[in-house]
């Protein structure tokens, strides 16, 4: 049996800088409060019961396949289930690319959450459209989530649904760390501090490095090697693992220093300058990454399903909003971490301890979920196959 972390005044004492885990029925939400120093806002935590969402049907739609990442994501999904005091009525796992071991792990998670976790066994093979057709309940809201999301800010999901219900944006993205567009916004707003790689351990080489937390050098990033271009296919972030490491390190540094709200930019309009403003040089335009965003069933009433089947990210981020004459936006107080683009993955895993640190944060939530909702039983583990 696992030993539970110590308690402190009714909340978990471990890593309280990162999470506020109390027994109240409401959800702790961080609000940015301006001070006389624009780079040092006050991050005030308020309890929000989200009573306005009590009768609203809300589902997560997870692109599923990699159990080692879902091991982390699951802690946040369980934390956000309506059955556990959150707002998610259910989680639909759209099976995209998986092994038999991945499927076995998903079955274990579903058995743990039989009323909330949905495996669409009826899902047909084919193109990308079969995934989105799972969002088939009239009047319901959905949060599309990539399986490599490794952090979800408390209150992010209900805040995104609340913004979506205001009707200002067709799609409402989270404030995604490691994102083709938003990472540049973070740097432009000086939310990314100047962090430097730590020195290599004695005797280690560049090929053997497994870097721990980066070192804080200042409040504004001054290193010219880490200038994030404001374009989808950027060199720094999209192509380079070390730029991805920088933005992840910035998030973890702010969690540790209780300044997460520095990432909050209010709302960012992806289409403020129009549609199809960036391309890959081969005719493919993407206005934003759809790693984590809110939508409604009725948003697809006039969907071009053949186009969606061919390239769902292009259709969602660019062509469908353009067709409808509506915009997509990102919500600043809904911070999440997207672990990796495929081109970054090997470098991040080989050269950093970031995934291990994200997993350690998630284990705090796993412990609390186990005690409060699952009779002390921890979730099945996807990275080590602990039962």
XYZ file of C-alpha atoms in Angstrom:
387
model
C 0.000 0.000 0.000
C 1.164 3.524 -0.723
C 1.819 5.946 2.076
C -0.352 9.033 1.857
C 1.259 12.505 1.956
C 0.972 14.392 5.266
C -1.903 16.775 5.806
C -1.778 20.415 6.735
C -4.853 22.295 7.952
C -7.259 20.181 5.898
C -5.233 20.396 2.644
C -2.345 18.366 1.321
C 0.876 19.805 2.659
C 3.029 18.460 -0.196
C 3.762 20.939 -2.979
C 0.994 23.339 -1.977
C 2.638 25.891 -4.242
C 1.436 23.864 -7.186
C -2.004 22.735 -6.054
C -4.628 23.756 -3.568
C -6.488 20.611 -2.621
C -9.199 21.159 -0.028
C -12.347 19.368 0.942
C -14.742 22.120 -0.140
C -17.293 21.258 -2.810
C -16.321 24.313 -4.838
C -13.380 24.425 -7.233
C -10.356 26.589 -6.338
C -9.740 28.987 -9.229
C -6.750 31.312 -9.578
C -7.505 34.885 -10.597
C -4.927 37.393 -11.752
C -4.980 40.609 -9.731
C -2.909 43.521 -11.023
C -0.323 45.170 -8.789
C 1.976 48.135 -9.337
C 4.452 45.707 -10.968
C 3.034 44.318 -14.234
C 5.333 41.289 -14.106
C 4.353 40.420 -10.544
C 0.580 40.109 -10.388
C -1.125 38.706 -7.330
C -2.449 35.200 -7.931
C -5.573 35.164 -5.791
C -7.331 31.847 -5.204
C -11.103 31.942 -4.940
C -13.632 29.135 -4.551
C -16.095 28.922 -7.419
C -18.913 26.350 -7.225
C -19.721 26.836 -10.936
C -23.410 26.572 -10.090
C -24.267 27.884 -13.563
C -22.903 24.622 -15.035
C -24.756 22.277 -12.713
C -27.319 21.261 -15.323
C -25.048 21.539 -18.365
C -23.900 18.321 -20.011
C -20.115 18.349 -20.403
C -17.870 15.614 -21.768
C -14.156 15.243 -22.398
C -13.213 13.771 -25.773
C -9.726 12.303 -25.381
C -7.528 11.313 -28.317
C -6.332 8.065 -26.761
C -3.366 5.841 -27.408
C -0.294 6.355 -25.204
C -0.784 4.902 -21.739
C 2.466 6.313 -20.314
C 1.076 9.838 -20.827
C -2.518 8.982 -19.925
C -1.151 7.742 -16.602
C -0.613 11.454 -15.838
C -3.686 12.821 -17.599
C -6.022 10.427 -15.810
C -5.330 12.036 -12.441
C -6.690 15.339 -13.762
C -9.623 13.693 -15.529
C -10.728 11.944 -12.337
C -10.295 15.180 -10.406
C -12.672 16.914 -12.850
C -15.427 14.274 -12.945
C -18.817 15.485 -11.807
C -19.033 12.327 -9.704
C -15.968 13.630 -7.842
C -17.106 17.250 -7.487
C -16.035 18.528 -10.922
C -18.076 19.252 -14.055
C -17.337 16.371 -16.453
C -20.322 14.087 -16.885
C -18.205 11.646 -18.833
C -14.929 11.026 -20.628
C -15.050 9.559 -24.135
C -11.838 7.858 -25.198
C -11.483 8.053 -28.976
C -9.058 5.297 -29.867
C -6.565 6.723 -32.349
C -3.210 4.921 -32.240
C -2.682 2.265 -29.607
C -1.240 -1.122 -28.756
C -2.995 -3.992 -27.023
C -1.257 -2.942 -23.785
C -2.663 0.578 -24.211
C -6.136 -0.902 -24.669
C -5.781 -3.121 -21.604
C -4.825 -0.094 -19.537
C -7.857 1.840 -20.777
C -10.134 -1.049 -19.814
C -8.714 -0.927 -16.281
C -9.419 2.806 -16.065
C -12.963 2.278 -17.327
C -13.610 -0.416 -14.725
C -12.498 2.050 -12.071
C -14.925 4.692 -13.426
C -17.743 2.628 -14.938
C -20.344 5.399 -14.850
C -18.084 8.127 -16.266
C -15.510 6.601 -18.625
C -16.793 5.652 -22.052
C -14.987 3.363 -24.497
C -16.805 3.659 -27.845
C -16.566 0.046 -28.944
C -18.921 0.904 -31.796
C -16.379 3.363 -33.204
C -15.639 2.463 -36.803
C -12.235 2.574 -38.397
C -11.528 5.144 -41.069
C -10.498 8.768 -41.236
C -10.416 11.582 -38.673
C -14.132 12.298 -38.916
C -15.081 9.142 -36.980
C -13.570 10.681 -33.842
C -15.545 13.899 -34.033
C -18.790 12.078 -34.776
C -18.589 10.762 -31.206
C -19.644 14.246 -30.030
C -23.230 13.358 -30.852
C -25.373 14.543 -27.935
C -27.539 17.588 -28.809
C -27.020 20.491 -26.448
C -23.884 19.002 -24.901
C -20.486 20.656 -24.591
C -17.209 18.881 -25.199
C -13.549 19.430 -24.349
C -11.205 17.837 -26.876
C -8.043 16.721 -25.046
C -4.827 15.259 -26.445
C -3.556 12.227 -24.537
C -0.224 13.916 -23.748
C -1.668 16.710 -21.629
C 0.443 16.629 -18.456
C -1.073 19.459 -16.385
C -4.537 21.014 -16.113
C -5.024 24.092 -13.960
C -7.788 23.843 -11.379
C -10.941 25.381 -12.828
C -9.654 25.347 -16.412
C -12.365 23.085 -17.804
C -15.388 24.812 -16.225
C -13.931 28.236 -17.072
C -13.605 27.234 -20.739
C -17.191 25.975 -20.847
C -18.403 29.164 -19.207
C -16.607 31.237 -21.869
C -17.911 29.032 -24.658
C -21.469 29.574 -23.394
C -21.027 33.344 -23.718
C -21.096 32.840 -27.488
C -18.168 35.076 -28.364
C -15.995 32.389 -29.948
C -16.818 29.318 -31.998
C -14.041 27.356 -30.287
C -12.389 28.164 -26.945
C -8.875 26.845 -26.496
C -7.073 26.442 -23.219
C -4.006 28.547 -22.515
C -1.640 25.866 -23.796
C 1.989 25.680 -22.731
C 4.030 24.260 -25.630
C 1.812 25.545 -28.417
C 2.569 26.730 -31.922
C 1.064 30.184 -31.337
C 0.476 30.687 -27.613
C 4.106 30.037 -26.629
C 5.083 33.145 -28.603
C 2.342 35.084 -26.803
C 3.739 33.966 -23.459
C 7.166 35.275 -24.385
C 5.828 38.506 -25.842
C 4.021 39.177 -22.546
C 7.184 38.335 -20.546
C 5.523 35.359 -18.888
C 8.580 33.222 -19.697
C 11.418 34.188 -17.332
C 15.066 33.889 -18.245
C 15.933 30.296 -17.402
C 19.191 28.540 -18.234
C 20.038 24.876 -18.544
C 21.828 23.560 -15.446
C 25.436 22.435 -15.862
C 26.024 18.819 -16.811
C 26.823 16.411 -14.039
C 30.490 15.559 -13.621
C 31.550 13.070 -16.241
C 28.382 13.425 -18.324
C 28.390 14.407 -21.984
C 25.855 16.243 -24.119
C 24.706 12.850 -25.375
C 24.118 11.613 -21.815
C 22.461 14.644 -20.260
C 19.232 14.298 -18.319
C 18.703 17.842 -17.150
C 16.952 18.747 -13.925
C 15.215 22.092 -13.254
C 16.624 25.031 -15.161
C 18.191 27.924 -13.287
C 16.374 31.241 -12.946
C 18.498 34.146 -14.180
C 16.019 36.988 -14.513
C 12.453 38.055 -15.164
C 12.843 38.650 -18.915
C 14.289 36.096 -21.323
C 17.410 37.686 -22.833
C 19.024 34.678 -24.507
C 18.808 35.236 -28.290
C 18.815 31.460 -28.858
C 15.324 31.295 -27.344
C 13.381 33.782 -29.417
C 10.029 32.192 -30.182
C 8.697 33.129 -33.592
C 5.023 34.068 -33.748
C 4.131 31.518 -36.390
C 2.725 28.021 -36.376
C 5.739 26.179 -37.769
C 8.283 27.994 -35.627
C 11.850 26.851 -35.263
C 11.984 27.674 -31.559
C 9.297 25.527 -29.863
C 7.755 23.533 -32.717
C 11.011 22.046 -34.050
C 13.394 22.292 -31.085
C 13.163 20.166 -27.959
C 15.172 22.710 -25.929
C 12.638 25.457 -26.685
C 9.865 23.088 -25.645
C 11.851 22.380 -22.489
C 12.085 26.112 -21.791
C 8.319 26.662 -21.830
C 7.702 23.580 -19.681
C 10.395 24.694 -17.228
C 8.763 28.124 -17.083
C 5.432 26.563 -16.154
C 6.941 24.383 -13.436
C 8.965 27.331 -12.108
C 5.823 29.457 -11.854
C 3.913 26.664 -10.143
C 6.704 26.355 -7.589
C 6.782 30.124 -7.045
C 2.983 30.521 -6.965
C 2.951 32.864 -9.976
C 0.966 30.738 -12.424
C -1.383 33.642 -13.138
C 1.455 35.439 -14.936
C 0.456 33.276 -17.913
C -3.089 34.708 -17.859
C -3.573 37.057 -20.835
C -7.352 37.344 -20.598
C -8.459 36.185 -24.042
C -6.346 35.836 -27.170
C -8.134 35.935 -30.524
C -6.485 33.522 -32.954
C -8.296 35.129 -35.891
C -7.796 38.794 -35.067
C -5.798 39.124 -38.305
C -7.997 36.869 -40.413
C -7.772 33.271 -41.530
C -5.021 31.224 -43.181
C -2.355 33.747 -42.248
C 0.372 31.081 -41.833
C 1.330 28.033 -43.877
C 3.964 25.335 -44.069
C 5.161 26.332 -47.535
C 3.340 23.386 -49.065
C -0.172 24.790 -49.056
C -1.297 23.723 -45.556
C -2.527 26.518 -43.292
C -3.053 26.069 -39.557
C -4.161 29.026 -37.422
C -3.724 27.317 -34.018
C -3.092 23.902 -32.438
C -6.269 22.187 -31.248
C -4.647 20.313 -28.342
C -7.312 21.251 -25.796
C -10.458 23.200 -26.687
C -14.166 23.515 -25.967
C -16.936 23.156 -28.503
C -20.629 22.297 -28.689
C -22.386 19.536 -30.611
C -24.271 22.099 -32.688
C -21.011 23.706 -33.840
C -20.748 20.825 -36.306
C -24.199 21.231 -37.863
C -22.681 22.555 -41.101
C -19.351 20.735 -40.908
C -17.592 19.769 -44.127
C -17.144 16.165 -43.060
C -15.040 15.036 -46.062
C -12.588 17.876 -45.378
C -12.545 16.999 -41.684
C -11.833 13.361 -42.522
C -8.804 14.427 -44.550
C -7.232 16.924 -42.083
C -9.111 17.536 -38.855
C -6.661 20.053 -37.352
C -6.759 22.287 -40.411
C -10.540 22.027 -40.567
C -11.039 22.830 -36.880
C -8.458 25.566 -36.511
C -8.937 27.354 -39.808
C -11.473 26.303 -42.405
C -14.556 25.708 -40.265
C -14.280 29.039 -38.391
C -13.674 30.747 -41.750
C -16.710 29.077 -43.287
C -18.899 30.211 -40.395
C -17.395 33.687 -40.158
C -16.516 33.133 -36.501
C -13.319 33.260 -34.483
C -11.491 30.895 -32.151
C -9.872 32.198 -28.992
C -7.747 31.043 -26.069
C -8.727 31.611 -22.434
C -5.898 32.919 -20.270
C -6.984 31.482 -16.924
C -7.200 27.919 -18.281
C -3.534 26.901 -18.286
C -2.654 23.384 -19.417
C 0.580 21.692 -20.467
C 0.823 19.922 -23.821
C 3.768 17.599 -23.485
C 5.141 17.329 -27.004
C 4.908 17.679 -30.733
C 6.247 14.550 -32.402
C 9.400 16.315 -33.558
C 10.235 17.317 -29.950
C 9.480 14.046 -28.215
C 12.772 12.163 -28.429
C 14.775 15.187 -27.318
C 12.509 15.932 -24.349
C 12.562 12.334 -23.139
C 16.311 11.884 -23.619
C 17.531 15.206 -22.259
C 15.170 16.314 -19.489
C 13.492 15.140 -16.298
C 10.360 17.114 -17.132
C 8.048 14.144 -17.598
C 9.144 12.686 -14.276
C 8.397 16.004 -12.571
C 4.979 16.296 -14.206
C 4.273 12.755 -13.044
C 5.290 13.653 -9.488
C 2.802 16.544 -9.500
C 0.077 14.270 -10.841
C 0.797 11.736 -8.096
C -0.256 14.310 -5.518
C -3.655 14.360 -7.173
C -3.684 10.572 -7.527
C -3.211 10.279 -3.770
C -6.033 12.699 -3.025
C -8.355 11.085 -5.574
C -7.684 7.690 -4.008
C -8.464 8.842 -0.477
C -11.528 10.934 -1.277
C -13.247 9.031 -4.071
C -11.872 5.499 -4.473
C -11.691 3.991 -0.969
C -7.962 4.519 -0.800
C -7.233 2.696 -4.047
C -4.767 4.344 -6.390
C -5.435 4.462 -10.083
C -3.820 1.776 -12.260
C -0.443 2.973 -13.449
C 0.266 3.214 -17.150
C 3.997 3.845 -17.107
C 5.099 0.948 -14.881
C 2.114 -1.400 -15.060
C 1.576 -1.263 -11.315
C -1.862 -2.651 -10.520
